[in-house]
CSV table of N, CA, C and O in Angstrom, one decimal:
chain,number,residue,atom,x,y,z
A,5,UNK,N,0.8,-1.2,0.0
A,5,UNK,CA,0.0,0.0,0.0
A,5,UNK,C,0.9,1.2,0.0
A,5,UNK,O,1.9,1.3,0.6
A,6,UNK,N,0.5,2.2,-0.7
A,6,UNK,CA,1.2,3.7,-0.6
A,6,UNK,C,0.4,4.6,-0.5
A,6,UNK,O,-0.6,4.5,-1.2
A,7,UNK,N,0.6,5.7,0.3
A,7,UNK,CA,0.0,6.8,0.7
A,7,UNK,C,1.0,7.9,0.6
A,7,UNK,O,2.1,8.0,1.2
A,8,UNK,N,0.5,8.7,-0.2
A,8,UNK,CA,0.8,10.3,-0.6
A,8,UNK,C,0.8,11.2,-0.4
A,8,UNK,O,-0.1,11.9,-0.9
A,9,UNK,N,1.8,11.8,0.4
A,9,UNK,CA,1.2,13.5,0.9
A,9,UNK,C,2.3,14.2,1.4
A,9,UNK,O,3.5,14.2,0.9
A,10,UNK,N,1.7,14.9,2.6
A,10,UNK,CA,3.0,15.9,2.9
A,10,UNK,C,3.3,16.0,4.3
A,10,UNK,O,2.3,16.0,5.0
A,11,UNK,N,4.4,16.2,4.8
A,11,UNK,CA,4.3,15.6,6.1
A,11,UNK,C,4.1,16.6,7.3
A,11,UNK,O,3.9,16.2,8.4
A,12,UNK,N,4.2,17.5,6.9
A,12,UNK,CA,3.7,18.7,7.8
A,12,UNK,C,2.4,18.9,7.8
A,12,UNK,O,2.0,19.9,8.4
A,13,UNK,N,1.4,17.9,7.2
A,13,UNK,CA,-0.1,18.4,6.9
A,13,UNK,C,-0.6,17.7,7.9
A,13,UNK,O,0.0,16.8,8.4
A,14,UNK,N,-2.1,18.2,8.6
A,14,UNK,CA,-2.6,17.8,10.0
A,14,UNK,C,-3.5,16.3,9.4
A,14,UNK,O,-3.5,15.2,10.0
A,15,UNK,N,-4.2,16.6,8.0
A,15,UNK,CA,-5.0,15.3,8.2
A,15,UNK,C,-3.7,14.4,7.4
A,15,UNK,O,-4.1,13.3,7.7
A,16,UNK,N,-2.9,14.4,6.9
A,16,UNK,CA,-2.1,13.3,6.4
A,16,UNK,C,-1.3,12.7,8.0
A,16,UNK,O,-1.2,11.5,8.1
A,17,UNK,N,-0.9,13.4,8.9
A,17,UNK,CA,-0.5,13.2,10.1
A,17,UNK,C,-1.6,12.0,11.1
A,17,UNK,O,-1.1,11.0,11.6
A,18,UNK,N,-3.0,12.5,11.2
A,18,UNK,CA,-3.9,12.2,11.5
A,18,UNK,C,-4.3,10.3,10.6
A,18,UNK,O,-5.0,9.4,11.1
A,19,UNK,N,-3.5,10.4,9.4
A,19,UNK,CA,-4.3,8.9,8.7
A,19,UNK,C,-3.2,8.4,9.0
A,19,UNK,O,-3.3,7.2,9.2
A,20,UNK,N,-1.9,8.7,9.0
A,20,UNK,CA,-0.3,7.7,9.2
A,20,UNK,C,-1.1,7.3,10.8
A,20,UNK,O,-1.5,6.1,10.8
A,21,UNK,N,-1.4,8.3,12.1
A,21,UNK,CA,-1.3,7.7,12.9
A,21,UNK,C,-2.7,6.4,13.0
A,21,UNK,O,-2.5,5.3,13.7
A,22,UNK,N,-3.6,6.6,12.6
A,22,UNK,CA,-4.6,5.8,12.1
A,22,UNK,C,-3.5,4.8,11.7
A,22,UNK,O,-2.9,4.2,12.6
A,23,UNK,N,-3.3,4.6,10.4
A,23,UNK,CA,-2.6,3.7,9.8
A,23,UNK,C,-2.0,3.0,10.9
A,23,UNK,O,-2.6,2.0,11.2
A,24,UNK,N,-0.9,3.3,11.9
A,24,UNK,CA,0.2,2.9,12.5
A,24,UNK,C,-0.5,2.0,13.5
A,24,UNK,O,-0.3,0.8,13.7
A,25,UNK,N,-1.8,2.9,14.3
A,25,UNK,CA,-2.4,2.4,15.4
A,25,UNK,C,-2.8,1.4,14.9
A,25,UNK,O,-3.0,0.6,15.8
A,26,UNK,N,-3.1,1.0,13.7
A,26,UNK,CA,-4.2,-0.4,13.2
A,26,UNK,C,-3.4,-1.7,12.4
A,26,UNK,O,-3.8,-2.8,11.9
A,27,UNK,N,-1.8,-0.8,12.4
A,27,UNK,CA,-1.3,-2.2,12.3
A,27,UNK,C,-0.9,-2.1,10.4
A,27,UNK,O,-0.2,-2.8,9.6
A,28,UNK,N,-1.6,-1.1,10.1
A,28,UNK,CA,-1.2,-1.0,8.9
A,28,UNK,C,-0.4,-0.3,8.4
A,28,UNK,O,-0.3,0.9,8.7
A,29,UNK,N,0.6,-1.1,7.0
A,29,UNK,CA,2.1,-1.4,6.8
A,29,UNK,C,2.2,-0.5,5.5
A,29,UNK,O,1.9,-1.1,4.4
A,30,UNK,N,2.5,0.3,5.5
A,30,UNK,CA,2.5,1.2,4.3
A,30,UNK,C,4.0,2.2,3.8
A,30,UNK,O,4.9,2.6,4.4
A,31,UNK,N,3.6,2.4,2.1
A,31,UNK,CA,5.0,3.0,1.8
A,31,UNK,C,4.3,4.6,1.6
A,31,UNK,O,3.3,4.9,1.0
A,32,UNK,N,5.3,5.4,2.3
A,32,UNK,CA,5.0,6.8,2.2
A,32,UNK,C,5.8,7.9,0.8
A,32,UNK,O,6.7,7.5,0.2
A,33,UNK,N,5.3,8.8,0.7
A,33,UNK,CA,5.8,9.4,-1.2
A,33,UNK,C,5.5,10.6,-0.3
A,33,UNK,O,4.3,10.6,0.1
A,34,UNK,N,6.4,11.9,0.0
A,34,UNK,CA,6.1,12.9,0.5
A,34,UNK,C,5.9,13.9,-0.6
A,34,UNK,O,7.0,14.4,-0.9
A,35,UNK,N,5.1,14.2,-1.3
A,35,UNK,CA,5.1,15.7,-2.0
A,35,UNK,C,6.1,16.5,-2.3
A,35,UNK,O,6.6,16.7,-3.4
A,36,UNK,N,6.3,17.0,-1.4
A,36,UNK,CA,7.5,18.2,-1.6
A,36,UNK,C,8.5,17.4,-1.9
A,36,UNK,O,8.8,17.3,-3.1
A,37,UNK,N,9.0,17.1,-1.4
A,37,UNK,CA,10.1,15.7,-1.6
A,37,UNK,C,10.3,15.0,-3.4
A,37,UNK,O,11.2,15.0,-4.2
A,38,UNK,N,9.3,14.5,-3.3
A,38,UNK,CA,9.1,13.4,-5.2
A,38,UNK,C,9.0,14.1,-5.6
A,38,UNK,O,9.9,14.4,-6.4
A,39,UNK,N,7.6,15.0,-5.4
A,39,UNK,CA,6.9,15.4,-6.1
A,39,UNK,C,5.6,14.0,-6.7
A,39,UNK,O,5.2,13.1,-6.0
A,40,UNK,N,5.2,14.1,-7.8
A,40,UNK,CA,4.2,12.9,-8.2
A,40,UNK,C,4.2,13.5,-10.2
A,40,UNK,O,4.2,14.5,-10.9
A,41,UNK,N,4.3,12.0,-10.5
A,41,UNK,CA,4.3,11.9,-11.8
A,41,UNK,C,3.3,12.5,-12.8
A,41,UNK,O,2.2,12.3,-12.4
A,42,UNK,N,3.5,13.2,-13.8
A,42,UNK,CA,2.1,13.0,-14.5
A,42,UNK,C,1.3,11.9,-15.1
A,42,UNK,O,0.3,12.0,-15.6
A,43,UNK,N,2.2,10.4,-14.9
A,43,UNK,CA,1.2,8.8,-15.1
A,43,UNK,C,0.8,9.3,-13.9
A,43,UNK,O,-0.1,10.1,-14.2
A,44,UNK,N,1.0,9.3,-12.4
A,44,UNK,CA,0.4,8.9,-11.1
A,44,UNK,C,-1.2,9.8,-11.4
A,44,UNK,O,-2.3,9.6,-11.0
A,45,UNK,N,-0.6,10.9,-12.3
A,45,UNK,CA,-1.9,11.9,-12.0
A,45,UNK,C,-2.8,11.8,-13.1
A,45,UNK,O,-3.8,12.5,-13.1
A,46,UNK,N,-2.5,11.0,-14.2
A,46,UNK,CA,-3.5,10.4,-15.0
A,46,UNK,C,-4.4,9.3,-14.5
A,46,UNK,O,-5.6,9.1,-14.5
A,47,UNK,N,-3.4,8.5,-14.1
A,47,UNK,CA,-4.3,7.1,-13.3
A,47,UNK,C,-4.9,7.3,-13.0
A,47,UNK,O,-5.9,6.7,-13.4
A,48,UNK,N,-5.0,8.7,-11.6
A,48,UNK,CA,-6.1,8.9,-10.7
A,48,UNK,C,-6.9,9.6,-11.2
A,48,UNK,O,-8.1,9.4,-10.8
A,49,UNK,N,-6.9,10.6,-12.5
A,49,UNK,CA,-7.7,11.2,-12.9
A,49,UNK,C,-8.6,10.1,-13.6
A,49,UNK,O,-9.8,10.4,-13.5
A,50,UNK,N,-8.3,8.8,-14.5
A,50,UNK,CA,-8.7,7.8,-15.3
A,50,UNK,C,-9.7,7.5,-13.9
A,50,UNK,O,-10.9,7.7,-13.9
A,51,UNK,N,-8.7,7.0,-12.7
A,51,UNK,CA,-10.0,6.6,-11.8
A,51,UNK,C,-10.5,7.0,-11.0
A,51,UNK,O,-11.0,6.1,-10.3
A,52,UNK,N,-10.7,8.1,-10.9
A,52,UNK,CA,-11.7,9.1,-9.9
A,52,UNK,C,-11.8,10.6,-10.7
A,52,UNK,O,-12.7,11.4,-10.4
A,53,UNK,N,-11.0,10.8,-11.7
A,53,UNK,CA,-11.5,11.9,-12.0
A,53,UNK,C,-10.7,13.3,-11.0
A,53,UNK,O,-10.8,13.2,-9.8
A,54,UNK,N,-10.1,14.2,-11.5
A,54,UNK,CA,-8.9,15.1,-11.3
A,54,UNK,C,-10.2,15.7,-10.2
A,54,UNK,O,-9.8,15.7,-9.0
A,55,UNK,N,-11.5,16.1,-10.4
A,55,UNK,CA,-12.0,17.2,-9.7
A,55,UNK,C,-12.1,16.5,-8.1
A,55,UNK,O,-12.5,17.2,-7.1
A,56,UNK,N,-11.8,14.9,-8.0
A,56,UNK,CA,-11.7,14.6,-6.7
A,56,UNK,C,-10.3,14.9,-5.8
A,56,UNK,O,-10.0,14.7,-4.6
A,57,UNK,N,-9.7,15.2,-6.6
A,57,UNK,CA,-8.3,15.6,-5.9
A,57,UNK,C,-8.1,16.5,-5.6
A,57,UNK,O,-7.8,16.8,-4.5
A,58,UNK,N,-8.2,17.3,-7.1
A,58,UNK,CA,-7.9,18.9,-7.1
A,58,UNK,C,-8.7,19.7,-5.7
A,58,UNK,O,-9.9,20.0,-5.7
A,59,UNK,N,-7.9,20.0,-4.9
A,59,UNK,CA,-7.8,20.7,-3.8
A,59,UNK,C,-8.5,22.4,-3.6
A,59,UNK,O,-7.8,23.3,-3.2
A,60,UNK,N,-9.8,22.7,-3.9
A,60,UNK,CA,-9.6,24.1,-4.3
A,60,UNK,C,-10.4,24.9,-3.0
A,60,UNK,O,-10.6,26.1,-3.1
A,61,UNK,N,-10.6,24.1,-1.9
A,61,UNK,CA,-10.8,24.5,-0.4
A,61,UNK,C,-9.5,25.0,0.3
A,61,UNK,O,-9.7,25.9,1.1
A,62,UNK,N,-8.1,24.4,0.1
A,62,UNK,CA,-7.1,24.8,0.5
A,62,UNK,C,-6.3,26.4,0.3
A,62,UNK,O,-6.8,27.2,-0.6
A,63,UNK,N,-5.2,26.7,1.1
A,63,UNK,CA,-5.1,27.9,1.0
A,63,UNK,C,-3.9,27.8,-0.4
A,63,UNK,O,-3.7,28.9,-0.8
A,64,UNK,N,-3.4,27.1,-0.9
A,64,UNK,CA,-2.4,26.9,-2.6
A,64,UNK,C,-3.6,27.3,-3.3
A,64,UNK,O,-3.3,28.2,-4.1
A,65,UNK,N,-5.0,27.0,-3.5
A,65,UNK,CA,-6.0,27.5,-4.4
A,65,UNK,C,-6.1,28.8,-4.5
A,65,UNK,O,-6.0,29.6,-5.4
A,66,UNK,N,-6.6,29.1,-3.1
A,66,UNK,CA,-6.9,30.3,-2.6
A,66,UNK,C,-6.0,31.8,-2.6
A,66,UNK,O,-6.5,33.0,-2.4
A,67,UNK,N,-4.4,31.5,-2.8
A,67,UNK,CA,-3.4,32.5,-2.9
A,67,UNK,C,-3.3,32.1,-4.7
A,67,UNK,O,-2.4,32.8,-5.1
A,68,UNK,N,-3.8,31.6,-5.4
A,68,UNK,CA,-3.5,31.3,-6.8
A,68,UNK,C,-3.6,32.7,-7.5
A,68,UNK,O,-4.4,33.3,-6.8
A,69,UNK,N,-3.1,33.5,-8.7
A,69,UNK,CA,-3.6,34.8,-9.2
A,69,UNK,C,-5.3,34.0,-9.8
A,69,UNK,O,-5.6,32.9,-10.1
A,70,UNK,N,-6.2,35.0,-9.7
A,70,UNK,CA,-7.4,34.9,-10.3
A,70,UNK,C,-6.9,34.4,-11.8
A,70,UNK,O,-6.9,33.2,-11.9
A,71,UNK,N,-6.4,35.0,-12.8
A,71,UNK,CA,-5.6,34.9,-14.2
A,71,UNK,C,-5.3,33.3,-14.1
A,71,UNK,O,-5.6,32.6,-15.1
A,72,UNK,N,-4.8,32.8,-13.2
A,72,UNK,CA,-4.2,31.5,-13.0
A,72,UNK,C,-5.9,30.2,-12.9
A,72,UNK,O,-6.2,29.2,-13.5
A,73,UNK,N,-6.4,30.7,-11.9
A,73,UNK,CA,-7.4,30.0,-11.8
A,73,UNK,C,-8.1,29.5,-13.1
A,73,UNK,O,-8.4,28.4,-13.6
A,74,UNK,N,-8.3,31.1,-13.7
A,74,UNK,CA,-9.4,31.3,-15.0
A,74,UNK,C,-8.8,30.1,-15.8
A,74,UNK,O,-9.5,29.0,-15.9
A,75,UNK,N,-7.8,30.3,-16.4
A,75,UNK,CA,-6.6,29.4,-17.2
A,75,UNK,C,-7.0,28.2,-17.5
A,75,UNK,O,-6.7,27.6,-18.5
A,76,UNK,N,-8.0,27.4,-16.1
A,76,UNK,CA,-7.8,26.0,-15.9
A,76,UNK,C,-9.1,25.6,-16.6
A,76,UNK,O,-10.1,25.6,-16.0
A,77,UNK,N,-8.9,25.3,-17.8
A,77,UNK,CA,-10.0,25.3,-18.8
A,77,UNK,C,-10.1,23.5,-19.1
A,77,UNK,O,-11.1,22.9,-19.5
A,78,UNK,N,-9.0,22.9,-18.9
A,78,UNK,CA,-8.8,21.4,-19.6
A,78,UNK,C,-8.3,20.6,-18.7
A,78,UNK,O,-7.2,20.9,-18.2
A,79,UNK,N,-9.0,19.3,-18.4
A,79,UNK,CA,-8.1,18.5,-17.7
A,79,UNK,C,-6.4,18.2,-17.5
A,79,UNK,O,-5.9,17.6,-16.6
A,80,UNK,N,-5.9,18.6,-18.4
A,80,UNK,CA,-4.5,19.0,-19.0
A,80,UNK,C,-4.2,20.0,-18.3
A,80,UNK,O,-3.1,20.1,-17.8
A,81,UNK,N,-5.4,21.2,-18.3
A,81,UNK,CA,-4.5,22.2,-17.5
A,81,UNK,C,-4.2,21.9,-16.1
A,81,UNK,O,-3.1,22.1,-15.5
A,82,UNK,N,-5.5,21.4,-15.7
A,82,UNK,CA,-5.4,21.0,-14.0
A,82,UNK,C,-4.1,20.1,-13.6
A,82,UNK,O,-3.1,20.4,-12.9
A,83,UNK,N,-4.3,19.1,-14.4
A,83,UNK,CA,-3.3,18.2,-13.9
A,83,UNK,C,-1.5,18.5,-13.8
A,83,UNK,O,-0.7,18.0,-13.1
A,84,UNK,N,-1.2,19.7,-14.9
A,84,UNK,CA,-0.3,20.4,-15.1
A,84,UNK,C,0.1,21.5,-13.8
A,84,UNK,O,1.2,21.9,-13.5
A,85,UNK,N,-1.2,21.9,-13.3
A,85,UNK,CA,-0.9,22.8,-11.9
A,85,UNK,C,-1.2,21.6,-11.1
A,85,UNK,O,-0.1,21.7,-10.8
A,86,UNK,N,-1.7,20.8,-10.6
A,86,UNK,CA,-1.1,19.6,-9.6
A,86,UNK,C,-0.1,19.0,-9.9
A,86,UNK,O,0.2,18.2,-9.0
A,87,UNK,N,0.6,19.0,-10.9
A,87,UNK,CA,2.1,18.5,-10.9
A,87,UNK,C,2.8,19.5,-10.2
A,87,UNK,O,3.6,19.3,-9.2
A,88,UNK,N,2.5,20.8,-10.8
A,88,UNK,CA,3.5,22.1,-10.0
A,88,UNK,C,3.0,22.7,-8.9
A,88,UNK,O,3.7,23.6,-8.3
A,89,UNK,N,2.1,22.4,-8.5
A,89,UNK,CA,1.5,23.1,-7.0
A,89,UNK,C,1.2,21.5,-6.4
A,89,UNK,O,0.0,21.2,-6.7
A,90,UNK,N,1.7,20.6,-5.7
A,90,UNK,CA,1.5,19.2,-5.3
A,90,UNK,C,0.5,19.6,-3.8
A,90,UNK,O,-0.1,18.8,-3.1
A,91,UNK,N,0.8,20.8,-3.6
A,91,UNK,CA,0.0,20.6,-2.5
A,91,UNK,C,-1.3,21.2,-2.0
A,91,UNK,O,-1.8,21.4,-0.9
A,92,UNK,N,-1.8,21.4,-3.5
A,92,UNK,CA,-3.3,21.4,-4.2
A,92,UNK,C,-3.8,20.2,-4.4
A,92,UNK,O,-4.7,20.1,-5.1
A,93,UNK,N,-3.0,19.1,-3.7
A,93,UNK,CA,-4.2,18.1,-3.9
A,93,UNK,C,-4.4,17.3,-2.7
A,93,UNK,O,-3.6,17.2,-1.7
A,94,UNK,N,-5.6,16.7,-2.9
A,94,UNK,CA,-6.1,16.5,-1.4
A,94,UNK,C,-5.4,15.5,-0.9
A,94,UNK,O,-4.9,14.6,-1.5
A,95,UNK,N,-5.5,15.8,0.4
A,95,UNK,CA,-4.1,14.6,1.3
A,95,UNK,C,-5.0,14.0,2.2
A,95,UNK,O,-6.1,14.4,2.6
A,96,UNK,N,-4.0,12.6,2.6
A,96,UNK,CA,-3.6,12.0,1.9
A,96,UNK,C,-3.9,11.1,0.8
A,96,UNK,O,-5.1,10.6,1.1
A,97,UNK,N,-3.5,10.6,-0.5
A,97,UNK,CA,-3.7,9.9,-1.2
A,97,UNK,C,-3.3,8.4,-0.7
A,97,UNK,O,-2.2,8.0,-0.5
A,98,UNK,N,-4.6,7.6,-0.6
A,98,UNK,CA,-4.3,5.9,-0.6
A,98,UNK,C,-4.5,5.5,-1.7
A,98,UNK,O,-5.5,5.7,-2.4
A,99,UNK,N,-3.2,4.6,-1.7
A,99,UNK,CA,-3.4,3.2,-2.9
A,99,UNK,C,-3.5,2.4,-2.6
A,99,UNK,O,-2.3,1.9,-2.5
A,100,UNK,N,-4.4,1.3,-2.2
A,100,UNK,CA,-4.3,-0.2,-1.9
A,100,UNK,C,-4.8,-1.4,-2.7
A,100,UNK,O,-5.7,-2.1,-2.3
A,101,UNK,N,-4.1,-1.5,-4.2
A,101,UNK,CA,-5.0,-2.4,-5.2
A,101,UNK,C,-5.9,-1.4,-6.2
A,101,UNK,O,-5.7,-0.3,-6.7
A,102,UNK,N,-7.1,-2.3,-6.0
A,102,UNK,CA,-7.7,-1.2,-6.8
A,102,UNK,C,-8.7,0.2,-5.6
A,102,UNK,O,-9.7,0.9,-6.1
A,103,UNK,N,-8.3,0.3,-4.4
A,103,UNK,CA,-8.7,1.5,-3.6
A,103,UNK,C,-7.8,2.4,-3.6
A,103,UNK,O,-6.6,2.4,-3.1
A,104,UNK,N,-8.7,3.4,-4.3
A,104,UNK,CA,-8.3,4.7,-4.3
A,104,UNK,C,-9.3,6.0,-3.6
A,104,UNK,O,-10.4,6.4,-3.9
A,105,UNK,N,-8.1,6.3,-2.5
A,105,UNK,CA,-9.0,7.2,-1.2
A,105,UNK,C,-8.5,8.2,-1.5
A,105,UNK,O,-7.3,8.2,-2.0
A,106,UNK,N,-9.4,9.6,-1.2
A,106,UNK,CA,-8.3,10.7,-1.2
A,106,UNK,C,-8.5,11.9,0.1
A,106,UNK,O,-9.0,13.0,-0.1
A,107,UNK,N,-8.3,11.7,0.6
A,107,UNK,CA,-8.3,12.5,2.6
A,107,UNK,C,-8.3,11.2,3.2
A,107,UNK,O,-7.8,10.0,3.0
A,108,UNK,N,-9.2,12.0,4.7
A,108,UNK,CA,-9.1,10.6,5.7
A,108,UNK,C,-10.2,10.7,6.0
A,108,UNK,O,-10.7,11.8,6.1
A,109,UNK,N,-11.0,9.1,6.4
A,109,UNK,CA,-12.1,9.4,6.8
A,109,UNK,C,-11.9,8.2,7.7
A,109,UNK,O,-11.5,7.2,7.1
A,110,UNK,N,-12.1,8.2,9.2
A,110,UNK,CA,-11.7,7.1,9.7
A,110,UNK,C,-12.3,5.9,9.8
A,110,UNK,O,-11.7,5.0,10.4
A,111,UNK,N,-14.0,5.7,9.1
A,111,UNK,CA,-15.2,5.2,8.8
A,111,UNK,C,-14.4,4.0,7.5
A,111,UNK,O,-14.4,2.8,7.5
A,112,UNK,N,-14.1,4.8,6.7
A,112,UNK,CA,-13.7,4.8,5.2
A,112,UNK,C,-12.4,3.5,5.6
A,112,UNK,O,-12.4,2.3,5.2
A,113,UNK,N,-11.5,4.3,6.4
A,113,UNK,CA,-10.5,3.6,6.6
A,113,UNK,C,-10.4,1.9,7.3
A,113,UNK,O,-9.6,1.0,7.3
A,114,UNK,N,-11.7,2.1,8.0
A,114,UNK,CA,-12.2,1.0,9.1
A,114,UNK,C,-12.6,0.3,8.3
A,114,UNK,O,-11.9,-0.8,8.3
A,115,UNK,N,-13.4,0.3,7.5
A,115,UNK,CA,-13.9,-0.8,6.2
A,115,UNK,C,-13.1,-1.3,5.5
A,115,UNK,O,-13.0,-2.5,5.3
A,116,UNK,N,-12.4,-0.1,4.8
A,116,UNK,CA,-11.5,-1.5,3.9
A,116,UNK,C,-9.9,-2.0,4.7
A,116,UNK,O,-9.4,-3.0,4.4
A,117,UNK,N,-9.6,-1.1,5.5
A,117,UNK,CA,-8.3,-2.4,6.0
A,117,UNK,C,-8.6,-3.2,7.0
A,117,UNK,O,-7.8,-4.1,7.2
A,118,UNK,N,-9.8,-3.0,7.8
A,118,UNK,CA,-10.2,-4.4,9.0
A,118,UNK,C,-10.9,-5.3,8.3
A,118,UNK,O,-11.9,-5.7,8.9
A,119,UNK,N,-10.7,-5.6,7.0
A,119,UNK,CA,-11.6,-6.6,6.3
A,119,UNK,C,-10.7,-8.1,6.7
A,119,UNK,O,-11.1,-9.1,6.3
């Protein structure tokens, strides 16, 4: 399993310790650090669709120029400013198989790894 994000962030903090407390074994990919591919950011777009990621409640949205915002006309554009702003997208990202989560929900988390 791998989970994605950034390590200064409160809810990616909040699902490691989830994770840890429940025993589950996971590979971590910090953002600022890798960064994330544009395959990683097609896959997810192929499987959930970019607008479940794309972050635009956060404050990286919110300091964006208006000009910048406007711009984002095409899935191509989005995915192009989540490659370059990584921390416009929602944290943390799980991979486990074919589950793909994107925050924490600790409901969410209870179902599929205490199976």
């Amino acid at each position: 399993m791998k989970v994605y994000g950034i390590t200064n962030c409160n809810t990616v903090k909040k699902a490691l310790d989830w994770l840890k407390t429940n025993n589950v074994a996971y590979e971590f990919q910090d953002f600022k650090k890798l960064g994330v591919s544009t395959g990683k950011l097609n896959e997810w777009d192929a499987k959930a669709g970019y607008e479940k990621f794309m972050n635009k409640q956060g404050l990286t949205w919110k300091q964006l120029d208006p000009a910048v915002k406007e711009s984002i006309k095409t899935k191509d554009d989005a995915l192009q400013l989540l490659q370059q702003k990584t921390s416009m997208i929602k944290r943390p990202v799980i991979e486990d198989g074919d589950f793909l989560f994107f925050g924490f929900d600790e409901a969410v988390y209870a179902d599929h790894f205490k199976k």
